[in-house]
PDB file of C-alpha atoms in Angstrom:
ATOM      1  CA  MET A   1     114.663  99.215  99.301  1.00 41.00           C
ATOM      2  CA  ARG A   2     114.784  96.236  96.972  1.00 52.00           C
ATOM      3  CA  TYR A   3     113.830  92.740  98.046  1.00 47.00           C
ATOM      4  CA  LEU A   4     114.905  89.327  96.754  1.00 51.00           C
ATOM      5  CA  ILE A   5     112.723  88.168  93.907  1.00 59.00           C
ATOM      6  CA  MET A   6     112.986  84.564  95.141  1.00 66.00           C
ATOM      7  CA  SER A   7     113.155  83.128  98.635  1.00 75.00           C
ATOM      8  CA  SER A   8     116.374  81.568  99.927  1.00 77.00           C
ATOM      9  CA  ASN A   9     114.921  78.087  99.480  1.00 83.00           C
ATOM     10  CA  GLU A  10     113.946  78.856  95.905  1.00 81.00           C
ATOM     11  CA  VAL A  11     117.444  80.131  95.079  1.00 79.00           C
ATOM     12  CA  VAL A  12     119.087  77.040  96.554  1.00 84.00           C
ATOM     13  CA  LYS A  13     116.629  74.732  94.770  1.00 84.00           C
ATOM     14  CA  LYS A  14     117.162  76.409  91.404  1.00 80.00           C
ATOM     15  CA  LEU A  15     120.952  76.389  91.679  1.00 83.00           C
ATOM     16  CA  SER A  16     120.996  72.787  92.906  1.00 88.00           C
ATOM     17  CA  LYS A  17     118.943  71.785  89.881  1.00 83.00           C
ATOM     18  CA  LEU A  18     121.315  73.668  87.589  1.00 81.00           C
ATOM     19  CA  ARG A  19     124.366  72.019  89.211  1.00 85.00           C
ATOM     20  CA  GLU A  20     122.762  68.605  88.780  1.00 85.00           C
ATOM     21  CA  LYS A  21     122.025  69.320  85.110  1.00 80.00           C
ATOM     22  CA  ARG A  22     125.468  70.671  84.181  1.00 79.00           C
ATOM     23  CA  GLY A  23     127.694  69.032  86.773  1.00 82.00           C
ATOM     24  CA  TYR A  24     129.065  72.380  87.976  1.00 81.00           C
ATOM     25  CA  LEU A  25     128.138  75.948  88.927  1.00 84.00           C
ATOM     26  CA  LEU A  26     129.734  79.277  88.028  1.00 82.00           C
ATOM     27  CA  PRO A  27     129.444  82.552  89.986  1.00 85.00           C
ATOM     28  CA  HIS A  28     127.126  84.273  87.519  1.00 85.00           C
ATOM     29  CA  HIS A  29     124.510  81.531  87.878  1.00 84.00           C
ATOM     30  CA  GLY A  30     123.824  82.474  91.495  1.00 80.00           C
ATOM     31  CA  LEU A  31     123.808  86.175  90.732  1.00 83.00           C
ATOM     32  CA  MET A  32     121.163  85.724  88.028  1.00 83.00           C
ATOM     33  CA  ALA A  33     119.146  83.357  90.227  1.00 80.00           C
ATOM     34  CA  ILE A  34     118.902  86.038  92.912  1.00 80.00           C
ATOM     35  CA  SER A  35     118.589  89.158  90.795  1.00 81.00           C
ATOM     36  CA  SER A  36     116.817  87.988  87.644  1.00 82.00           C
ATOM     37  CA  PRO A  37     115.512  84.401  87.646  1.00 82.00           C
ATOM     38  CA  GLU A  38     113.814  84.861  84.263  1.00 87.00           C
ATOM     39  CA  LEU A  39     117.148  85.873  82.769  1.00 88.00           C
ATOM     40  CA  LEU A  40     118.733  82.760  84.282  1.00 84.00           C
ATOM     41  CA  GLU A  41     116.017  80.606  82.703  1.00 87.00           C
ATOM     42  CA  ALA A  42     116.564  82.217  79.291  1.00 91.00           C
ATOM     43  CA  TYR A  43     120.357  81.986  79.645  1.00 88.00           C
ATOM     44  CA  ASP A  44     120.216  78.328  80.621  1.00 88.00           C
ATOM     45  CA  SER A  45     117.897  77.549  77.712  1.00 91.00           C
ATOM     46  CA  THR A  46     120.261  79.303  75.299  1.00 89.00           C
ATOM     47  CA  TYR A  47     123.326  77.529  76.703  1.00 87.00           C
ATOM     48  CA  THR A  48     121.548  74.165  76.645  1.00 88.00           C
ATOM     49  CA  ASN A  49     120.612  74.522  72.990  1.00 90.00           C
ATOM     50  CA  LEU A  50     123.968  76.045  72.099  1.00 89.00           C
ATOM     51  CA  THR A  51     126.252  73.389  73.497  1.00 86.00           C
ATOM     52  CA  LEU A  52     124.578  70.645  75.577  1.00 88.00           C
ATOM     53  CA  LYS A  53     122.098  69.413  73.000  1.00 90.00           C
ATOM     54  CA  LYS A  54     123.327  67.396  70.036  1.00 94.00           C
ATOM     55  CA  ARG A  55     123.346  69.432  66.844  1.00 95.00           C
ATOM     56  CA  TYR A  56     125.736  68.476  64.023  1.00 97.00           C
ATOM     57  CA  MET A  57     129.143  67.772  65.541  1.00 97.00           C
ATOM     58  CA  SER A  58     129.951  64.767  67.669  1.00 97.00           C
ATOM     59  CA  GLU A  59     130.744  65.497  71.314  1.00 97.00           C
ATOM     60  CA  TYR A  60     134.433  64.927  70.595  1.00 97.00           C
ATOM     61  CA  GLN A  61     134.476  67.295  67.617  1.00 98.00           C
ATOM     62  CA  LYS A  62     132.594  69.930  69.579  1.00 97.00           C
ATOM     63  CA  GLU A  63     135.050  69.759  72.466  1.00 97.00           C
ATOM     64  CA  ILE A  64     137.987  70.264  70.095  1.00 98.00           C
ATOM     65  CA  VAL A  65     136.388  73.492  68.888  1.00 98.00           C
ATOM     66  CA  TRP A  66     135.638  74.517  72.470  1.00 98.00           C
ATOM     67  CA  LEU A  67     139.215  73.925  73.598  1.00 98.00           C
ATOM     68  CA  VAL A  68     140.724  76.004  70.795  1.00 98.00           C
ATOM     69  CA  ILE A  69     138.314  78.837  71.626  1.00 98.00           C
ATOM     70  CA  LEU A  70     138.793  78.664  75.390  1.00 98.00           C
ATOM     71  CA  ILE A  71     142.578  78.382  75.307  1.00 98.00           C
ATOM     72  CA  SER A  72     142.768  81.337  72.935  1.00 98.00           C
ATOM     73  CA  THR A  73     140.457  83.496  75.068  1.00 97.00           C
ATOM     74  CA  GLY A  74     142.083  82.486  78.365  1.00 97.00           C
ATOM     75  CA  GLU A  75     138.939  81.025  79.960  1.00 94.00           C
ATOM     76  CA  SER A  76     140.700  79.322  82.865  1.00 94.00           C
ATOM     77  CA  ILE A  77     137.481  78.566  84.750  1.00 91.00           C
ATOM     78  CA  ALA A  78     136.173  76.334  81.945  1.00 92.00           C
ATOM     79  CA  THR A  79     137.888  73.169  83.190  1.00 93.00           C
ATOM     80  CA  HIS A  80     134.611  71.253  82.806  1.00 92.00           C
ATOM     81  CA  HIS A  81     135.490  71.031  79.110  1.00 95.00           C
ATOM     82  CA  LEU A  82     138.497  68.884  80.008  1.00 96.00           C
ATOM     83  CA  ASP A  83     136.107  66.528  81.772  1.00 95.00           C
ATOM     84  CA  ARG A  84     133.779  66.508  78.779  1.00 95.00           C
ATOM     85  CA  LEU A  85     136.681  65.796  76.445  1.00 97.00           C
ATOM     86  CA  SER A  86     137.739  62.852  78.583  1.00 97.00           C
ATOM     87  CA  LYS A  87     134.206  61.447  78.707  1.00 96.00           C
ATOM     88  CA  CYS A  88     133.843  61.513  74.918  1.00 96.00           C
ATOM     89  CA  GLY A  89     137.133  59.713  74.286  1.00 96.00           C
ATOM     90  CA  GLY A  90     139.575  62.620  74.050  1.00 96.00           C
ATOM     91  CA  SER A  91     143.013  62.738  75.637  1.00 96.00           C
ATOM     92  CA  LYS A  92     145.905  64.997  76.593  1.00 97.00           C
ATOM     93  CA  ILE A  93     147.071  64.767  72.976  1.00 97.00           C
ATOM     94  CA  ASP A  94     143.914  66.617  71.948  1.00 97.00           C
ATOM     95  CA  VAL A  95     144.626  69.313  74.530  1.00 98.00           C
ATOM     96  CA  ASN A  96     148.155  69.606  73.156  1.00 98.00           C
ATOM     97  CA  ASN A  97     146.802  69.934  69.619  1.00 98.00           C
ATOM     98  CA  ALA A  98     144.189  72.527  70.611  1.00 98.00           C
ATOM     99  CA  THR A  99     146.888  74.518  72.411  1.00 98.00           C
ATOM    100  CA  THR A 100     149.069  74.440  69.309  1.00 98.00           C
ATOM    101  CA  LEU A 101     146.207  75.647  67.112  1.00 98.00           C
ATOM    102  CA  ALA A 102     145.318  78.494  69.476  1.00 98.00           C
ATOM    103  CA  ALA A 103     148.959  79.572  69.678  1.00 98.00           C
ATOM    104  CA  TRP A 104     149.352  79.480  65.898  1.00 98.00           C
ATOM    105  CA  ALA A 105     146.220  81.601  65.493  1.00 98.00           C
ATOM    106  CA  ASP A 106     147.535  84.151  67.990  1.00 97.00           C
ATOM    107  CA  GLY A 107     150.623  84.633  65.828  1.00 97.00           C
ATOM    108  CA  SER A 108     148.673  85.154  62.603  1.00 97.00           C
ATOM    109  CA  LYS A 109     148.972  88.945  62.708  1.00 96.00           C
ATOM    110  CA  ARG A 110     152.726  88.624  62.206  1.00 97.00           C
ATOM    111  CA  PHE A 111     152.078  87.205  58.745  1.00 97.00           C
ATOM    112  CA  ASN A 112     149.795  90.159  58.018  1.00 96.00           C
ATOM    113  CA  PHE A 113     152.432  92.596  59.256  1.00 97.00           C
ATOM    114  CA  VAL A 114     155.228  91.349  57.012  1.00 97.00           C
ATOM    115  CA  ASN A 115     152.893  90.917  54.062  1.00 95.00           C
ATOM    116  CA  ASP A 116     151.396  94.411  54.367  1.00 95.00           C
ATOM    117  CA  ASN A 117     154.501  96.371  55.327  1.00 96.00           C
ATOM    118  CA  TRP A 118     157.492  94.559  53.869  1.00 96.00           C
ATOM    119  CA  GLY A 119     155.946  92.442  51.134  1.00 93.00           C
ATOM    120  CA  LYS A 120     156.943  94.859  48.398  1.00 93.00           C
ATOM    121  CA  HIS A 121     160.596  94.448  49.416  1.00 96.00           C
ATOM    122  CA  LEU A 122     160.479  90.630  49.498  1.00 96.00           C
ATOM    123  CA  LYS A 123     160.352  88.754  46.236  1.00 93.00           C
ATOM    124  CA  ASN A 124     157.474  86.266  46.021  1.00 92.00           C
ATOM    125  CA  PHE A 125     156.522  86.687  49.687  1.00 94.00           C
ATOM    126  CA  ASN A 126     152.951  85.629  50.444  1.00 95.00           C
ATOM    127  CA  GLY A 127     151.721  85.820  54.027  1.00 96.00           C
ATOM    128  CA  ILE A 128     148.764  83.512  53.489  1.00 96.00           C
ATOM    129  CA  ASP A 129     150.924  80.840  51.841  1.00 97.00           C
ATOM    130  CA  LEU A 130     153.476  81.025  54.668  1.00 97.00           C
ATOM    131  CA  TYR A 131     150.732  80.839  57.305  1.00 98.00           C
ATOM    132  CA  ARG A 132     149.176  77.860  55.513  1.00 98.00           C
ATOM    133  CA  SER A 133     152.497  76.104  55.053  1.00 97.00           C
ATOM    134  CA  GLY A 134     153.325  76.419  58.742  1.00 98.00           C
ATOM    135  CA  LEU A 135     149.850  75.291  59.759  1.00 98.00           C
ATOM    136  CA  ASN A 136     150.187  72.224  57.570  1.00 97.00           C
ATOM    137  CA  ASP A 137     153.569  71.423  59.137  1.00 97.00           C
ATOM    138  CA  ILE A 138     152.286  71.593  62.722  1.00 97.00           C
ATOM    139  CA  THR A 139     149.065  69.667  62.044  1.00 98.00           C
ATOM    140  CA  GLN A 140     150.229  66.940  59.666  1.00 96.00           C
ATOM    141  CA  ASN A 141     150.326  64.360  62.467  1.00 94.00           C
ATOM    142  CA  PHE A 142     147.111  65.483  64.168  1.00 96.00           C
ATOM    143  CA  LYS A 143     144.356  62.879  64.369  1.00 92.00           C
ATOM    144  CA  ILE A 144     141.835  65.631  63.646  1.00 94.00           C
ATOM    145  CA  GLU A 145     139.961  66.082  60.379  1.00 96.00           C
ATOM    146  CA  LYS A 146     141.140  69.040  58.317  1.00 97.00           C
ATOM    147  CA  TRP A 147     137.660  70.555  58.184  1.00 98.00           C
ATOM    148  CA  LEU A 148     137.565  70.461  61.987  1.00 98.00           C
ATOM    149  CA  ILE A 149     140.861  72.357  62.142  1.00 98.00           C
ATOM    150  CA  GLU A 150     139.453  74.952  59.743  1.00 98.00           C
ATOM    151  CA  ILE A 151     136.247  75.616  61.678  1.00 98.00           C
ATOM    152  CA  SER A 152     138.091  75.608  65.018  1.00 98.00           C
ATOM    153  CA  LEU A 153     140.429  78.313  63.765  1.00 98.00           C
ATOM    154  CA  ALA A 154     137.588  80.308  62.196  1.00 98.00           C
ATOM    155  CA  ALA A 155     135.829  80.360  65.575  1.00 98.00           C
ATOM    156  CA  CYS A 156     139.082  81.178  67.368  1.00 98.00           C
ATOM    157  CA  HIS A 157     139.880  84.129  65.099  1.00 98.00           C
ATOM    158  CA  GLN A 158     136.284  85.340  65.443  1.00 98.00           C
ATOM    159  CA  CYS A 159     136.827  85.843  69.178  1.00 98.00           C
ATOM    160  CA  HIS A 160     139.673  88.268  68.482  1.00 98.00           C
ATOM    161  CA  ARG A 161     138.147  90.108  65.513  1.00 98.00           C
ATOM    162  CA  ARG A 162     140.825  88.835  63.182  1.00 98.00           C
ATOM    163  CA  TRP A 163     138.477  89.088  60.224  1.00 98.00           C
ATOM    164  CA  PHE A 164     141.093  88.438  57.560  1.00 98.00           C
ATOM    165  CA  TRP A 165     141.692  84.993  59.024  1.00 98.00           C
ATOM    166  CA  VAL A 166     138.026  84.270  59.756  1.00 98.00           C
ATOM    167  CA  ARG A 167     137.474  84.741  56.040  1.00 98.00           C
ATOM    168  CA  GLU A 168     140.464  82.550  55.176  1.00 98.00           C
ATOM    169  CA  HIS A 169     139.308  79.672  57.351  1.00 98.00           C
ATOM    170  CA  ILE A 170     135.696  79.809  56.194  1.00 98.00           C
ATOM    171  CA  ILE A 171     137.074  79.464  52.666  1.00 98.00           C
ATOM    172  CA  GLY A 172     139.361  76.676  53.897  1.00 98.00           C
ATOM    173  CA  ALA A 173     136.428  74.870  55.510  1.00 98.00           C
ATOM    174  CA  TYR A 174     134.544  74.868  52.213  1.00 98.00           C
ATOM    175  CA  LYS A 175     137.634  73.520  50.458  1.00 98.00           C
ATOM    176  CA  GLU A 176     137.573  70.646  52.938  1.00 98.00           C
ATOM    177  CA  ASN A 177     133.906  69.991  52.083  1.00 97.00           C
ATOM    178  CA  VAL A 178     132.600  71.016  55.489  1.00 97.00           C
ATOM    179  CA  ASP A 179     128.926  70.625  56.232  1.00 97.00           C
ATOM    180  CA  GLU A 180     127.651  74.219  56.412  1.00 98.00           C
ATOM    181  CA  ASN A 181     125.507  73.537  59.468  1.00 98.00           C
ATOM    182  CA  THR A 182     128.616  72.276  61.247  1.00 98.00           C
ATOM    183  CA  LEU A 183     130.488  75.471  60.375  1.00 98.00           C
ATOM    184  CA  ALA A 184     127.543  77.475  61.709  1.00 98.00           C
ATOM    185  CA  GLU A 185     127.629  75.449  64.927  1.00 98.00           C
ATOM    186  CA  ALA A 186     131.341  76.125  65.417  1.00 98.00           C
ATOM    187  CA  LEU A 187     130.978  79.882  64.930  1.00 98.00           C
ATOM    188  CA  SER A 188     128.023  79.970  67.318  1.00 97.00           C
ATOM    189  CA  LEU A 189     130.049  78.296  70.083  1.00 97.00           C
ATOM    190  CA  ALA A 190     132.241  81.403  70.183  1.00 97.00           C
ATOM    191  CA  MET A 191     129.272  83.644  71.060  1.00 94.00           C
ATOM    192  CA  PHE A 192     129.740  83.469  74.835  1.00 92.00           C
ATOM    193  CA  PRO A 193     133.553  83.612  75.181  1.00 93.00           C
ATOM    194  CA  GLY A 194     134.025  85.824  72.115  1.00 95.00           C
ATOM    195  CA  GLY A 195     130.932  88.009  72.256  1.00 95.00           C
ATOM    196  CA  VAL A 196     127.719  88.148  70.233  1.00 95.00           C
ATOM    197  CA  PRO A 197     128.816  91.230  68.206  1.00 95.00           C
ATOM    198  CA  ASN A 198     131.825  89.271  66.945  1.00 97.00           C
ATOM    199  CA  PHE A 199     129.545  86.396  65.967  1.00 97.00           C
ATOM    200  CA  VAL A 200     127.367  88.879  64.053  1.00 96.00           C
ATOM    201  CA  ASP A 201     130.389  90.205  62.141  1.00 96.00           C
ATOM    202  CA  ALA A 202     131.665  86.702  61.366  1.00 98.00           C
ATOM    203  CA  CYS A 203     128.252  85.803  59.931  1.00 97.00           C
ATOM    204  CA  ASP A 204     128.378  88.898  57.744  1.00 96.00           C
ATOM    205  CA  ILE A 205     131.799  87.879  56.432  1.00 97.00           C
ATOM    206  CA  TRP A 206     130.396  84.450  55.593  1.00 98.00           C
ATOM    207  CA  ARG A 207     127.434  86.068  53.806  1.00 96.00           C
ATOM    208  CA  ALA A 208     129.807  88.210  51.758  1.00 96.00           C
ATOM    209  CA  LEU A 209     131.794  85.153  50.695  1.00 98.00           C
ATOM    210  CA  ILE A 210     128.602  83.506  49.480  1.00 97.00           C
ATOM    211  CA  LYS A 211     127.340  86.625  47.691  1.00 96.00           C
ATOM    212  CA  GLU A 212     130.638  87.123  45.876  1.00 96.00           C
ATOM    213  CA  LYS A 213     130.664  83.388  45.017  1.00 97.00           C
ATOM    214  CA  THR A 214     134.026  82.813  46.659  1.00 98.00           C
ATOM    215  CA  VAL A 215     132.464  79.754  48.291  1.00 98.00           C
ATOM    216  CA  SER A 216     129.866  77.444  46.783  1.00 96.00           C
ATOM    217  CA  ALA A 217     126.978  77.469  49.220  1.00 97.00           C
ATOM    218  CA  SER A 218     123.860  75.324  49.399  1.00 96.00           C
ATOM    219  CA  GLU A 219     120.515  76.846  48.476  1.00 97.00           C
ATOM    220  CA  PRO A 220     119.346  77.714  52.029  1.00 96.00           C
ATOM    221  CA  TYR A 221     122.597  79.527  52.700  1.00 96.00           C
ATOM    222  CA  LYS A 222     122.422  81.336  49.365  1.00 96.00           C
ATOM    223  CA  LEU A 223     118.948  82.584  50.269  1.00 95.00           C
ATOM    224  CA  TRP A 224     120.248  83.801  53.629  1.00 95.00           C
ATOM    225  CA  ALA A 225     123.155  85.605  51.960  1.00 94.00           C
ATOM    226  CA  LYS A 226     120.942  87.290  49.359  1.00 92.00           C
ATOM    227  CA  MET A 227     118.349  88.583  51.806  1.00 86.00           C
ATOM    228  CA  SER A 228     118.514  92.375  51.856  1.00 78.00           C
ATOM    229  CA  LYS A 229     118.616  94.805  54.790  1.00 77.00           C
ATOM    230  CA  GLN A 230     120.639  92.729  57.243  1.00 79.00           C
ATOM    231  CA  ASN A 231     122.608  95.710  58.537  1.00 76.00           C
ATOM    232  CA  GLY A 232     120.536  96.253  61.670  1.00 73.00           C
ATOM    233  CA  PHE A 233     119.254  99.754  62.352  1.00 71.00           C
ATOM    234  CA  GLU A 234     121.832 101.397  60.117  1.00 67.00           C
ATOM    235  CA  ASP A 235     119.349 102.619  57.486  1.00 67.00           C
ATOM    236  CA  LYS A 236     117.163 104.294  60.127  1.00 71.00           C
ATOM    237  CA  VAL A 237     119.806 106.192  62.101  1.00 69.00           C
ATOM    238  CA  LYS A 238     119.106 109.935  61.939  1.00 71.00           C
ATOM    239  CA  GLY A 239     122.039 111.102  64.037  1.00 69.00           C
ATOM    240  CA  LEU A 240     122.012 113.331  67.122  1.00 69.00           C
TER     241      LEU A 240
END
């Protein structure tokens, strides 16, 4: 028979403290508090450093990225981000814009389909150019910086393993003179809703772009890209 690791009073105290800190509670918080309080502590520390603490983006910019990610991944429970957007000066217009970006990203595979399967039958057809042209049309009146659109879409595509478009928007972010730490922040925000393995793969795509000199990276990022043996346990696998 297994017993609770914490007493009832301890569980209530811990969850009350967490609610006070964040302004809300989600079901998995209580489960971790009861079953694995050390995991809850580590999770809360990770989440705090990931999104609550100030890194490189302003609160408004960060919430734009969050909304594009959350709308695309269907995270209906994350309504606290609407509250955060409101508190940092955002409005319904920003929600409309984030919805438009997420919807456009969801349709990106149609450009790949026509380009890959019918392109040879269509004179001068270019899926990337058509995607870019349409994106420019729908965002030309947005009050959002172009670099912020690029990193939001890179993070959004990361969640769905649309690697072709992750690559395209990392390149686009560099063209818009994005701060590399800000791009890194945006991709990291997608870790929870999109999964850590997808974040790992997106980082590897970014590394490849630097190594092949498709993007002009700063020295710290060049050193990261050049570091060898970043393929996990792959070299040691013996097979079964």
